[in-house]
mmCIF file of C-alpha atoms and ligand atoms in Angstrom:
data_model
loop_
_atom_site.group_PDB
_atom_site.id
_atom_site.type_symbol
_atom_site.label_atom_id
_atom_site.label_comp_id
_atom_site.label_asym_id
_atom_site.label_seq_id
_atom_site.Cartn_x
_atom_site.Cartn_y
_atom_site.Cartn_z
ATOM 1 C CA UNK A 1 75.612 93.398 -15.195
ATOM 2 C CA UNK A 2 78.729 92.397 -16.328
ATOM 3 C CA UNK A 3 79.376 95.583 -18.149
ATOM 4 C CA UNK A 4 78.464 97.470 -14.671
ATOM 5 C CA UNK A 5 80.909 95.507 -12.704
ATOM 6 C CA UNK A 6 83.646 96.184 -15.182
ATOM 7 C CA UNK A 7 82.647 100.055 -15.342
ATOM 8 C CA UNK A 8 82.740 100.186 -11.903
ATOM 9 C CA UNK A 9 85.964 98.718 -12.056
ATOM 10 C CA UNK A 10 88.099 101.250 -14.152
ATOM 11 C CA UNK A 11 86.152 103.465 -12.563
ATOM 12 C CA UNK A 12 87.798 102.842 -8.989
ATOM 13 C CA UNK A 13 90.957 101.713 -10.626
ATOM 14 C CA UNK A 14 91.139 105.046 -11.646
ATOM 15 C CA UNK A 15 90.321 106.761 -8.521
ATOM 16 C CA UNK A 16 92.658 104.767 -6.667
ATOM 17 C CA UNK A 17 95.615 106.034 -8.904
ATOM 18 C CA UNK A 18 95.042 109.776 -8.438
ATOM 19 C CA UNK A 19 94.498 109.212 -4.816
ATOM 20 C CA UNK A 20 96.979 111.876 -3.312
ATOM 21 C CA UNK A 21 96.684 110.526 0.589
ATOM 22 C CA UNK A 22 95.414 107.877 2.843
ATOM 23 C CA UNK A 23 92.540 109.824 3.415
ATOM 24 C CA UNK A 24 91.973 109.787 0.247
ATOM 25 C CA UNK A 25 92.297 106.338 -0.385
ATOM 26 C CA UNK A 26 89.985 104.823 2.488
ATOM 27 C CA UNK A 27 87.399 107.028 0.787
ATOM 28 C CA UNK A 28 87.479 105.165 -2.008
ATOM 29 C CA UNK A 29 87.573 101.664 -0.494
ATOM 30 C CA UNK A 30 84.337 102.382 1.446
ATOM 31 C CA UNK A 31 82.984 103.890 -1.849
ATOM 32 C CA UNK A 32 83.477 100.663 -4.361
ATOM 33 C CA UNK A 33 84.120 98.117 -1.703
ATOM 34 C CA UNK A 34 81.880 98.710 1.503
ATOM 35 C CA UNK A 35 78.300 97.665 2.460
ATOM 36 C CA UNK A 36 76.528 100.179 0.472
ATOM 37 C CA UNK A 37 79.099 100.602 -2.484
ATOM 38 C CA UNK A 38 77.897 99.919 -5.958
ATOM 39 C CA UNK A 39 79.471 96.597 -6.318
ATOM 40 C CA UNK A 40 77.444 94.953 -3.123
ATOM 41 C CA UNK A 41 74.021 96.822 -4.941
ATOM 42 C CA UNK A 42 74.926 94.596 -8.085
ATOM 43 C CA UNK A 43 75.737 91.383 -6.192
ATOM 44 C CA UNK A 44 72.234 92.218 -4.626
ATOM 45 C CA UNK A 45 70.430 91.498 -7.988
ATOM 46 C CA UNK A 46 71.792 88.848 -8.899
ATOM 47 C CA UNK A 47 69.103 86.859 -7.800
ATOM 48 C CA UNK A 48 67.295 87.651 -10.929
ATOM 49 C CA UNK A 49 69.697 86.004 -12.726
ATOM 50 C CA UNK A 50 69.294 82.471 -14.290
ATOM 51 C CA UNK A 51 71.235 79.541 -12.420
ATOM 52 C CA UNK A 52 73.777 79.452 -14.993
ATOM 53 C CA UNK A 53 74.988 82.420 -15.296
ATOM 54 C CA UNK A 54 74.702 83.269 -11.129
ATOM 55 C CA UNK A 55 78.408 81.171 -10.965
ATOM 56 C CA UNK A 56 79.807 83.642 -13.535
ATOM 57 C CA UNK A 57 78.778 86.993 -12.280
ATOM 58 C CA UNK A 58 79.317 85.941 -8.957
ATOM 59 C CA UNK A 59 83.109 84.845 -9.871
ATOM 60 C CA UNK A 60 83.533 87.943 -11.793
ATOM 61 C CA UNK A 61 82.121 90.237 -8.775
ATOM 62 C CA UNK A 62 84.731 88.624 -6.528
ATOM 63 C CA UNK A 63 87.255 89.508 -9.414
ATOM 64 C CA UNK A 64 86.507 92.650 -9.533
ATOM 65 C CA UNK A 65 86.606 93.237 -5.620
ATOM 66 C CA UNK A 66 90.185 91.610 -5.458
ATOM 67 C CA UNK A 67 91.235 93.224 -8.523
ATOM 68 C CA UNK A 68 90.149 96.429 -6.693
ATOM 69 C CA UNK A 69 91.110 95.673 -2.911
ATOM 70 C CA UNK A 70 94.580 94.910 -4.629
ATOM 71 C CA UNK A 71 95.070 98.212 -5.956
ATOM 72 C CA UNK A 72 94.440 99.696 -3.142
ATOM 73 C CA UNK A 73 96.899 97.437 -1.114
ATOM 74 C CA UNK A 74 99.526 98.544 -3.589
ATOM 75 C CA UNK A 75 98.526 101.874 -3.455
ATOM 76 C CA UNK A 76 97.968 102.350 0.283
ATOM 77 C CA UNK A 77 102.187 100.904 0.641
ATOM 78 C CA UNK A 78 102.964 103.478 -1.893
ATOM 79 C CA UNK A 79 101.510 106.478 0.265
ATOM 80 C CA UNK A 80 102.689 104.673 3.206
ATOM 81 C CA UNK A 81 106.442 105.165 1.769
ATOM 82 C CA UNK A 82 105.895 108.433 0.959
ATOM 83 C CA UNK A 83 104.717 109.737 3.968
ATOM 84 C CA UNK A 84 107.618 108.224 5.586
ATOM 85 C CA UNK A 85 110.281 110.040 3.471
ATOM 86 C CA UNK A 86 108.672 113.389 3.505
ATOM 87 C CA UNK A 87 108.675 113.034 7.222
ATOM 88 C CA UNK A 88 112.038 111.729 7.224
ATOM 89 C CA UNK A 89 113.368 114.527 4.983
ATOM 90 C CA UNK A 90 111.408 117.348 7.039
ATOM 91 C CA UNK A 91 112.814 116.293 10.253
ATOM 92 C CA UNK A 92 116.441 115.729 8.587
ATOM 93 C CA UNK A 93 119.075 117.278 10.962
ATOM 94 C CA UNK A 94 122.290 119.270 9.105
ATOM 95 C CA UNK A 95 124.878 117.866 11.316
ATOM 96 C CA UNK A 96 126.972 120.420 9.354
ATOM 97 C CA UNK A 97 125.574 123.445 11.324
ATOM 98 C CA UNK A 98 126.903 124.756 13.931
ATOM 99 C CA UNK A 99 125.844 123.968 17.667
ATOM 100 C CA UNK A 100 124.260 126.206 20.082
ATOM 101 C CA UNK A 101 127.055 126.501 22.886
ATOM 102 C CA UNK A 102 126.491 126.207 26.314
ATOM 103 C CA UNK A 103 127.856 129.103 28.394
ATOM 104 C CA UNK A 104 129.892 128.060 31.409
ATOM 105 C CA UNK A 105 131.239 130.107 33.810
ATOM 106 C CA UNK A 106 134.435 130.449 35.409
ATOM 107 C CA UNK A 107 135.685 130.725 38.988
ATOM 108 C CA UNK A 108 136.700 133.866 39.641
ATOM 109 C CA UNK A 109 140.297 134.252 40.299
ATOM 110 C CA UNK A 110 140.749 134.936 43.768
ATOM 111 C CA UNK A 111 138.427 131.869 44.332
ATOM 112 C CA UNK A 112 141.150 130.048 42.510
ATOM 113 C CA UNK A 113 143.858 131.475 44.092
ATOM 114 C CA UNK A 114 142.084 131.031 47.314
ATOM 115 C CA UNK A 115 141.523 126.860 46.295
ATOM 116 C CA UNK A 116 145.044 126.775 45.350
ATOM 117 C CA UNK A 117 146.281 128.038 48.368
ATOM 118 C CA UNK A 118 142.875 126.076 50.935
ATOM 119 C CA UNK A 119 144.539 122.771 49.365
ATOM 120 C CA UNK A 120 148.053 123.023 49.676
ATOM 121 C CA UNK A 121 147.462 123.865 53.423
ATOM 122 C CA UNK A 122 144.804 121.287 53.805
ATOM 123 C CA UNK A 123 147.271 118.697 52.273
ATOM 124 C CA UNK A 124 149.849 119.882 55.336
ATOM 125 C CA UNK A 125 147.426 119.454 57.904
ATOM 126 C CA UNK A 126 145.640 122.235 57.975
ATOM 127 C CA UNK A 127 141.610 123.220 58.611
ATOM 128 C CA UNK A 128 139.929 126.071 57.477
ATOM 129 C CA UNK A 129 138.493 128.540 59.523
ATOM 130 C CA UNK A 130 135.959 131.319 59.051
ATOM 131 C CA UNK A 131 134.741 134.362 60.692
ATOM 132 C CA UNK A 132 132.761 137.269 60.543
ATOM 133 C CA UNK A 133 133.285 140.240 58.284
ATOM 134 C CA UNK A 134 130.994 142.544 61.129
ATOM 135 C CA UNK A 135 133.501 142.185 64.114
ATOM 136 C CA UNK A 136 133.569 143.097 67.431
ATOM 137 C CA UNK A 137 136.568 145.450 67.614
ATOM 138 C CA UNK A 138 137.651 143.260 70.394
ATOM 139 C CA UNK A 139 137.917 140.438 68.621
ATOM 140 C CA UNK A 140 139.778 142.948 65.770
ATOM 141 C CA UNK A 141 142.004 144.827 67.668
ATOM 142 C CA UNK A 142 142.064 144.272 71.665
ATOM 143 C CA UNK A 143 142.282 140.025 71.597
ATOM 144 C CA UNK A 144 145.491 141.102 68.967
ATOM 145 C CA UNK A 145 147.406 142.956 71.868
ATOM 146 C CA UNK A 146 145.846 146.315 70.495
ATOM 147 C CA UNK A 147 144.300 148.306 73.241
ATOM 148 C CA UNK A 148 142.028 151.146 72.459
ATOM 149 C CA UNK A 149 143.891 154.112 71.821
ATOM 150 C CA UNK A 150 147.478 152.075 70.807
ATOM 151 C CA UNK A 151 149.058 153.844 67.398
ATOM 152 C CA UNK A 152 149.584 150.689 65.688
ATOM 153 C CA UNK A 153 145.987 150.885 65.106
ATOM 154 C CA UNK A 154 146.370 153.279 62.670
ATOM 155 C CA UNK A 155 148.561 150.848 60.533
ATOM 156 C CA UNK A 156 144.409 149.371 59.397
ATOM 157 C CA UNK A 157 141.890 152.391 58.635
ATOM 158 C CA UNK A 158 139.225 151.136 59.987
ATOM 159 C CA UNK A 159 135.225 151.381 58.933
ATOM 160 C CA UNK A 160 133.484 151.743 62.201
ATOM 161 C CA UNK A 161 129.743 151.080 62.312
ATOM 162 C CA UNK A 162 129.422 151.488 66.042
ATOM 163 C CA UNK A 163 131.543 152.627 68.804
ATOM 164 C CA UNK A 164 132.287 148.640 69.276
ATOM 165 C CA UNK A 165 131.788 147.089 66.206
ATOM 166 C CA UNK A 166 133.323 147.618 62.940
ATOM 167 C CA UNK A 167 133.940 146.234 59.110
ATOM 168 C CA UNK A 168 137.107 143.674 60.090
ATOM 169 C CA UNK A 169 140.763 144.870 58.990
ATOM 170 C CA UNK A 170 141.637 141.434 58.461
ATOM 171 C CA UNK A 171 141.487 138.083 58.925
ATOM 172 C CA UNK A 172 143.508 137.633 62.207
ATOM 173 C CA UNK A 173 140.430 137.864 64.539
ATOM 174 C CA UNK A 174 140.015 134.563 63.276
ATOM 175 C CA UNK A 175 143.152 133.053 65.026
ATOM 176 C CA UNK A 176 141.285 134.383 68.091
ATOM 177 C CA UNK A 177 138.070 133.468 68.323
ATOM 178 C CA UNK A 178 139.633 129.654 67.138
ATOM 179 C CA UNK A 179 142.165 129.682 69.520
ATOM 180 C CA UNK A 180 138.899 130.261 72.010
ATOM 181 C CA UNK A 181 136.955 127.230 71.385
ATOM 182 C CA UNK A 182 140.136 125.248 71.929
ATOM 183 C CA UNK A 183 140.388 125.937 75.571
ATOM 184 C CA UNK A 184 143.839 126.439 76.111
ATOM 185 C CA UNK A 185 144.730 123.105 74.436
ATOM 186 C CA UNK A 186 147.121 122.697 71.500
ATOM 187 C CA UNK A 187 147.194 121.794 68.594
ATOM 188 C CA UNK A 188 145.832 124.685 66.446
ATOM 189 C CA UNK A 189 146.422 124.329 62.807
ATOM 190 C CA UNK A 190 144.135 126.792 60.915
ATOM 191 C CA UNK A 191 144.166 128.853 57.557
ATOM 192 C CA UNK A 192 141.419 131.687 57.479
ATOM 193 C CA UNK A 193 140.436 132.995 53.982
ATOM 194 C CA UNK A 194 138.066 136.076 53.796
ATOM 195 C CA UNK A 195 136.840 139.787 53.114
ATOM 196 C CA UNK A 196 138.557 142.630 54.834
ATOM 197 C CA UNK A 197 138.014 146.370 54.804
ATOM 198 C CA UNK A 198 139.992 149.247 55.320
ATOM 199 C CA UNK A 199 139.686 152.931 54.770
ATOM 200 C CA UNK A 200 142.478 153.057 51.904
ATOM 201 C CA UNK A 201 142.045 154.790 49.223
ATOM 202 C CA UNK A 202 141.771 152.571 45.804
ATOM 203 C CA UNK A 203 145.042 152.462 43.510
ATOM 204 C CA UNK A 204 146.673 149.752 41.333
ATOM 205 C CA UNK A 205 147.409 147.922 44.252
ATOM 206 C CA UNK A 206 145.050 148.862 46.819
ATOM 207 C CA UNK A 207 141.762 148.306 47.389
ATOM 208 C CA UNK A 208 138.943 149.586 50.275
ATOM 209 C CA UNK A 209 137.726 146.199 50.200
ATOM 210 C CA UNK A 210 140.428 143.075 49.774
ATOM 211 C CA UNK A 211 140.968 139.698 50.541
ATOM 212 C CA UNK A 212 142.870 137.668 53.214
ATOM 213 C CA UNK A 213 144.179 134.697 54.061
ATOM 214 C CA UNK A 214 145.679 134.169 57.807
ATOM 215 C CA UNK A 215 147.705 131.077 58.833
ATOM 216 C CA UNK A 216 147.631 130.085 62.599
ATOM 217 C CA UNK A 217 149.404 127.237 63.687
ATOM 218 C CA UNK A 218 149.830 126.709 67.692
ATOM 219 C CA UNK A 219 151.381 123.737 69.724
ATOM 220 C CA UNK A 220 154.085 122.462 71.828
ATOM 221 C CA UNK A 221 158.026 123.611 70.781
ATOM 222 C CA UNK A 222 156.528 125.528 67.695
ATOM 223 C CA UNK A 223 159.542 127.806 66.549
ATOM 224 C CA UNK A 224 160.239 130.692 63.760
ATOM 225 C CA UNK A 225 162.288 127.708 61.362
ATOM 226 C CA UNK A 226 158.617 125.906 61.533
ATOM 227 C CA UNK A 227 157.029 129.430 59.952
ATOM 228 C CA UNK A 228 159.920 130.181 57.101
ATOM 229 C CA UNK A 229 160.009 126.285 56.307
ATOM 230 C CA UNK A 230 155.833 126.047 55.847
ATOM 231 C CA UNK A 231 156.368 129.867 53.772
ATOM 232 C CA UNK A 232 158.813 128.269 51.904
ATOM 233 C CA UNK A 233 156.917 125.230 50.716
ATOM 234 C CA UNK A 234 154.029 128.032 50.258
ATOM 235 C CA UNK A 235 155.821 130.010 48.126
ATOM 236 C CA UNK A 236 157.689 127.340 45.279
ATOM 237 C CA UNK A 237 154.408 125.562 45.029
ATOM 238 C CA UNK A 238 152.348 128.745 44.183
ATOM 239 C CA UNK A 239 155.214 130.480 42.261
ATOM 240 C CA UNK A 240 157.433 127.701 41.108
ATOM 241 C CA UNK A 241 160.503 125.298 42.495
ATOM 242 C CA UNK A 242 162.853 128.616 41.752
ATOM 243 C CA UNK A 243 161.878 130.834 44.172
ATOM 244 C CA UNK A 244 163.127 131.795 47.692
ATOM 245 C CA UNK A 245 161.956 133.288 50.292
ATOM 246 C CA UNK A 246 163.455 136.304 52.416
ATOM 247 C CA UNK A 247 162.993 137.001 55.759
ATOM 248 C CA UNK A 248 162.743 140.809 57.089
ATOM 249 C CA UNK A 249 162.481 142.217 60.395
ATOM 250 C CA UNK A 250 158.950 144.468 61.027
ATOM 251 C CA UNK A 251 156.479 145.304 63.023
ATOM 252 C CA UNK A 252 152.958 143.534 64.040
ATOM 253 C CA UNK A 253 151.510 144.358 67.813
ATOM 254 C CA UNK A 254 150.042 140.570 67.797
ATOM 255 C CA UNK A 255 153.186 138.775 66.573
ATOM 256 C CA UNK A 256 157.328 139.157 68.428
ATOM 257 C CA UNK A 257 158.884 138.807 66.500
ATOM 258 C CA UNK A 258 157.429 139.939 63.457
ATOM 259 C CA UNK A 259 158.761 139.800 59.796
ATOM 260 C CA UNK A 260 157.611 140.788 56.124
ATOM 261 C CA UNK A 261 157.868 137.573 53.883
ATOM 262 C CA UNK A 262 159.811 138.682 50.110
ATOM 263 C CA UNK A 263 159.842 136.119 47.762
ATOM 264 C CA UNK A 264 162.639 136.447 45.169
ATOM 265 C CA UNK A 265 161.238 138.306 41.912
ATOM 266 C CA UNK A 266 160.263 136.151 38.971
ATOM 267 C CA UNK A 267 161.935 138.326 36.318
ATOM 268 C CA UNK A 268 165.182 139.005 37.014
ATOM 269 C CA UNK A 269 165.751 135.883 39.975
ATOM 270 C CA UNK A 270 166.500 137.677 42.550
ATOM 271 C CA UNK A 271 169.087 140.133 40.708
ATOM 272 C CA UNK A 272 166.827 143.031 40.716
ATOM 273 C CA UNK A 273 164.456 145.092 37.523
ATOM 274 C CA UNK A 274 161.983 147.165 36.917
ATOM 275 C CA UNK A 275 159.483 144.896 38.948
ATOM 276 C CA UNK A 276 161.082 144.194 41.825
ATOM 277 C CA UNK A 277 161.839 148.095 42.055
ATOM 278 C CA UNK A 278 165.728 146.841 41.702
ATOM 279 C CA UNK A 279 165.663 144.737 44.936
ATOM 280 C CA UNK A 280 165.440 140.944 43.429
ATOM 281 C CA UNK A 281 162.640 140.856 46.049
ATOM 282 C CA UNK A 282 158.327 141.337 46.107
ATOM 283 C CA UNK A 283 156.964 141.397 49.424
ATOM 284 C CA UNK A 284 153.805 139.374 49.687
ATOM 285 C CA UNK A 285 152.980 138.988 53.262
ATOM 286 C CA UNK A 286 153.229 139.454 57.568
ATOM 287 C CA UNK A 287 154.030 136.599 59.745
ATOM 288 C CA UNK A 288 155.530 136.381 62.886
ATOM 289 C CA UNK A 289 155.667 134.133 66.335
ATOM 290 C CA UNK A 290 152.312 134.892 68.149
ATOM 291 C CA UNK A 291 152.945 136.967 70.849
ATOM 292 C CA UNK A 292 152.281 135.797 74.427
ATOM 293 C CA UNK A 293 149.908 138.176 75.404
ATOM 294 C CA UNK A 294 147.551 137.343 72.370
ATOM 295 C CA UNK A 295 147.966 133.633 73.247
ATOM 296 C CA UNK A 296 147.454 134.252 77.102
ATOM 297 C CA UNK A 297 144.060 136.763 76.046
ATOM 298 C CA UNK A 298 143.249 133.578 73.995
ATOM 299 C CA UNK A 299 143.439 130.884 77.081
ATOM 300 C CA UNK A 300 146.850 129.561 76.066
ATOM 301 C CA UNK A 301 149.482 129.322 78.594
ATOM 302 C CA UNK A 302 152.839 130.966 76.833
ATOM 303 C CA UNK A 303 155.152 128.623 79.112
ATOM 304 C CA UNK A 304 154.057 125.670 77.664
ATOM 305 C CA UNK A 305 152.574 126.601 73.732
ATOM 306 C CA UNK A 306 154.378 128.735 71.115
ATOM 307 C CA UNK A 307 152.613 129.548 67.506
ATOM 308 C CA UNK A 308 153.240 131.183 64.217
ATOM 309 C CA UNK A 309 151.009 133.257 62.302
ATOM 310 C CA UNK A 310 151.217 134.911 58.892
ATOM 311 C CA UNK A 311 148.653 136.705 57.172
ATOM 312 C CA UNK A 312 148.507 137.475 52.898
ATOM 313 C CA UNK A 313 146.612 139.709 50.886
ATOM 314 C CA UNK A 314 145.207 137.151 47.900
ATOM 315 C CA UNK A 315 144.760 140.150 45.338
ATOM 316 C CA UNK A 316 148.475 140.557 45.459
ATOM 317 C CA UNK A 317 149.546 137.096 45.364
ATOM 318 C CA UNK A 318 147.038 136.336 42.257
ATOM 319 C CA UNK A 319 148.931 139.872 40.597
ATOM 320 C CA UNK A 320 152.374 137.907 41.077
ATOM 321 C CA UNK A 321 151.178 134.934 39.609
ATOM 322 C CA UNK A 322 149.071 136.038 36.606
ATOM 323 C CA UNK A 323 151.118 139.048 35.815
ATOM 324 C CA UNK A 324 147.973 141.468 36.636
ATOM 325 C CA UNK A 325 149.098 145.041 37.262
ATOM 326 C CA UNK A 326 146.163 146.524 38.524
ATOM 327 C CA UNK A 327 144.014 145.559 41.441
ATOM 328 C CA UNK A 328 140.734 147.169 40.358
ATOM 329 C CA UNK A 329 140.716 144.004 37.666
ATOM 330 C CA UNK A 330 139.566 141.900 39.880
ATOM 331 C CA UNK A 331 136.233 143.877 40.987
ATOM 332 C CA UNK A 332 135.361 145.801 37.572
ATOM 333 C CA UNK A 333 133.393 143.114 36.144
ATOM 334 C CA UNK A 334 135.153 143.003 32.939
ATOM 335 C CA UNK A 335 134.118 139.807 31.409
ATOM 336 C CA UNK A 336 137.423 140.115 28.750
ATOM 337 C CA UNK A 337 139.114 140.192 32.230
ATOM 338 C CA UNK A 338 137.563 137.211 33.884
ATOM 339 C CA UNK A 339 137.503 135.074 30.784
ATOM 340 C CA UNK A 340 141.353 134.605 30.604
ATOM 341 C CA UNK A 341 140.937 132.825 33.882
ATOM 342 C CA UNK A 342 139.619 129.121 32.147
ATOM 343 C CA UNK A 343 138.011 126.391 35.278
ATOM 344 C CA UNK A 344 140.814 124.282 34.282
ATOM 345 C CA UNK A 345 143.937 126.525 33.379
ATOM 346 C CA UNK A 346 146.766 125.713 35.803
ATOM 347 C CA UNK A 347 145.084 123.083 38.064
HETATM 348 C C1 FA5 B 1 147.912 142.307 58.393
HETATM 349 O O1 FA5 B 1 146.763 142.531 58.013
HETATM 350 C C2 FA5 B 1 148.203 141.285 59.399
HETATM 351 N N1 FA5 B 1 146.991 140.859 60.044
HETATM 352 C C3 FA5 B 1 148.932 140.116 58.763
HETATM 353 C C4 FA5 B 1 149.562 139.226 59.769
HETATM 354 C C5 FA5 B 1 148.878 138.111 60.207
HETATM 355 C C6 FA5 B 1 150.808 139.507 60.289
HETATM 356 C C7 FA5 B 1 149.433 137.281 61.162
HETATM 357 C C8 FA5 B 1 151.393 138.681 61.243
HETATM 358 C C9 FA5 B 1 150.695 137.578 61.658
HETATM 359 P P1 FA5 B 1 148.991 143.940 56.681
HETATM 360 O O2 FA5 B 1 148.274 145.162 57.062
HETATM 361 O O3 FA5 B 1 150.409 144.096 56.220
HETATM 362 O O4 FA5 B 1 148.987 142.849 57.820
HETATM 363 O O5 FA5 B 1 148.176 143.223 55.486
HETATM 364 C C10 FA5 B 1 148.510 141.951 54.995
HETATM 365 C C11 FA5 B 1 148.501 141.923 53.475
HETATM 366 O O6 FA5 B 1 147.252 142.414 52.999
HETATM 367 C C12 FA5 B 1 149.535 142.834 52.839
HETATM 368 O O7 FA5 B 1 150.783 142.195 52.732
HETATM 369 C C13 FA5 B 1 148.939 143.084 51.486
HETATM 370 O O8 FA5 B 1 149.220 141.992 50.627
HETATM 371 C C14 FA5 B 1 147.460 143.067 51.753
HETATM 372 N N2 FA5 B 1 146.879 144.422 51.810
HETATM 373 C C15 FA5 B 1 146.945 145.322 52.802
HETATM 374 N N3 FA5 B 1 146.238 146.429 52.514
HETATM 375 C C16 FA5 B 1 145.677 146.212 51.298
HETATM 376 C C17 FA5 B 1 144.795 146.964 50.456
HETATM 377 N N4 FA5 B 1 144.299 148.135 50.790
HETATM 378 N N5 FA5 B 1 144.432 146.429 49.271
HETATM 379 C C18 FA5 B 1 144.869 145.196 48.927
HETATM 380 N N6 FA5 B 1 145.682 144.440 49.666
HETATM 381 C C19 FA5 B 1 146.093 144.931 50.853
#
C-alpha cells in the first residue's frame, strides 16, 4: 500500500508538471485527489490493515494528498501568471502608432464672413433679420419705390416664377417687411444676411446666385454722418485700423440720396495699383438715406423718422479680405479651396 500511494504520487507529480492549462490542471486534481481518485480507493482498504500500521498509512496518505494538493497550488499560480501576461502582451497598445484622426469640418467662408460681420453689428445694437428668398415682387421691387414698369428695375435681372412672385434680387425687401411689423414706430435697427438671385451671367466676380447683407437702421434725427460713421467702424474692423472709407454719389430708387461705399485699397493705401484698377479705391457696397416714399409705403411718417440703409455683396467682401480672385471658389466644392479656411483662423 505504501508503494501504491507513493506510485500514485510521482505519478500525479508528474502530471501536474506537464500540465499546459487550468483545464488541464483541475483534471488532474479530480483524478488523484477527488472522491473516486485512486488515493481515496486506497484509504478505503485500509481497514484490512493491522492497528499498528493504520496510523502510518493513514499519515502517509495525508502526505501524499498535501504533497500533491501543493503542487498543484504552485502550479495552478504559475498558469495563473501566465495567462495574465499573454493576455497582457496580446492586448498591449503601441502608443507609437499613429492615431486615427477625426475629420472636422469647417465653416464655410461666407458663413464666416457672414458671423464676422452678424457680431460686429450685434455688438452696436443691432438684430438680425430674415426673409424669404421666394418674394412677392412687391415686397422686391414696389415697397422699394419701384413701380412696375420703372427702368431702374433693370439695374437686378430678375428670375420670375410667376407674374407676381419671383427669386429675390436682394436682401432689401427685408427692411420692408421689418419696418411693417413695427407699425410706424421707431427704432429699427436691423442687419439682413441672405441668398439673392439675379439673371447675371457667372464671371470672376459675378455670380447668378450671391449673397447679401442689408443694414436698416430707422429712428428719430437719423442723418447720412450716422451711415459713413457705422461704414466706417464696418470697414477698419473687417479690413484693418488703416483703411478709409470714400463716399460717392449714385443711384438707388429706394434710398436719396444714394452713394457707393470705396474703401481705400489694401495694396497700395489708397495711392492706386493694379488692384484697385489705379484708383487707391475698391467699391464694396450701396447705402443711402431711405427715401420717404419707401418709409411712408412702410407706415413710417417721413416728418418725424429718417433711416439709413446699405446693402453688401458678402462674396466680394470675403475676396477683399482673403485675397480670392475668383467668385466661382466659393460654390465649386473644392475641398483644397475650403480647407484653407481653418474654424479658428482669424477669430
Ligand atoms: C443692391 O442690391 C441694393 N439693394 C443695395 C442697397 C441696399 C443700396 C440698401 C442702398 C440701400 P447692388 O445691385 O449694387 O445694390 O448690389 C449690392 C452688392 O451686391 C454689390 O455691391 C456687389 O457687391 C454685390 N453683387 C451685385 N451683383 C452681384 C453678382 N451678380 N454676383 C456677386 N455679387 C454681386
Amino acid at each position: 500500500m505504501q508503494e501504491t500511494l507513493k506510485k500514485l504520487q510521482e505519478e500525479a507529480l508528474q502530471k501536474i508538471e506537464v500540465a499546459s492549462d487550468l483545464k488541464e490542471l483541475n483534471d488532474v486534481r479530480v483524478a488523484y485527489l477527488g472522491k473516486k481518485g485512486p488515493i481515496t480507493e486506497v484509504l478505503r482498504g485500509m481497514g484490512k490493515l493491522s492497528a499498528e500500521e493504520r496510523p502510518k498509512m493513514g499519515a502517509l496518505a495525508n502526505e501524499v494528498r498535501a504533497a500533491i494538493g501543493g503542487s498543484i497550488e504552485k502550479k495552478q499560480a504559475q498558469l495563473e501568471e501566465a495567462a495574465v501576461a499573454a493576455k497582457l502582451a496580446k492586448e498591449k497598445i503601441d502608443v507609437t502608432l499613429p492615431g486615427y484622426t477625426v475629420k472636422a469640418g469647417n465653416p464655410h467662408p461666407l458663413t464666416k464672413i457672414i458671423e464676422e460681420i452678424e457680431d460686429l453689428f450685434i455688438g452696436m445694437g443691432y438684430e438680425v433679420a430674415e426673409g424669404p428668398e421666394v418674394e412677392q415682387d412687391y415686397y422686391n421691387f414696389e415697397a422699394l419705390n419701384l413701380p412696375k414698369g420703372h427702368p431702374a428695375r433693370d439695374m437686378q435681372d430678375s428670375f420670375y416664377i410667376t407674374e407676381e412672385t419671383l427669386m429675390r434680387t436682394h436682401t432689401s425687401p427685408v427692411q420692408v417687411r421689418t419696418m411693417l411689423n413695427h407699425d410706424g414706430k421707431g427704432p429699427v435697427k436691423i442687419i439682413c444676411p441672405g441668398k439673392v438671385y439675379r439673371r447675371d451671367n457667372d464671371d470672376a466676380t459675378h455670380s447668378h446666385q450671391f449673397m447679401q447683407i442689408e443694414g436698416l437702421v430707422v429712428d428719430k434725427n437719423i442723418a447720412m454722418s450716422d451711415l459713413s460713421g457705422t461704414l466706417e467702424v464696418f470697414a477698419k474692423k473687417m479690413f484693418g485700423e488703416d483703411r478709409m472709407i470714400r463716399l460717392r454719389p449714385s443711384f438707388f430708387p429706394f434710398t436719396e440720396p444714394s452713394v457707393e461705399v470705396d474703401i481705400s485699397c489694401k495694396i497700395c493705401a489708397g495711392k492706386g495699383c493694379n488692384v484697385c484698377k489705379g484708383t487707391g479705391y475698391i467699391e464694396v457696397l450701396g447705402a443711402g438715406m431711405v427715401h420717404p416714399n419707401v418709409l411712408k409705403m412702410a407706415g413710417f411718417d417721413p416728418e418725424v423718422y429718417s433711416g439709413f440703409a446699405f446693402g453688401m455683396g458678402v462674396e466680394r467682401i470675403a475676396m477683399l479680405k482673403y485675397g480670392i480672385d475668383d467668385i466661382r471658389h466659393f460654390y465649386s466644392n473644392d475641398i483644397r479651396f475650403l480647407k484653407q479656411f481653418d474654424r479658428y483662423e482669424g477669430q
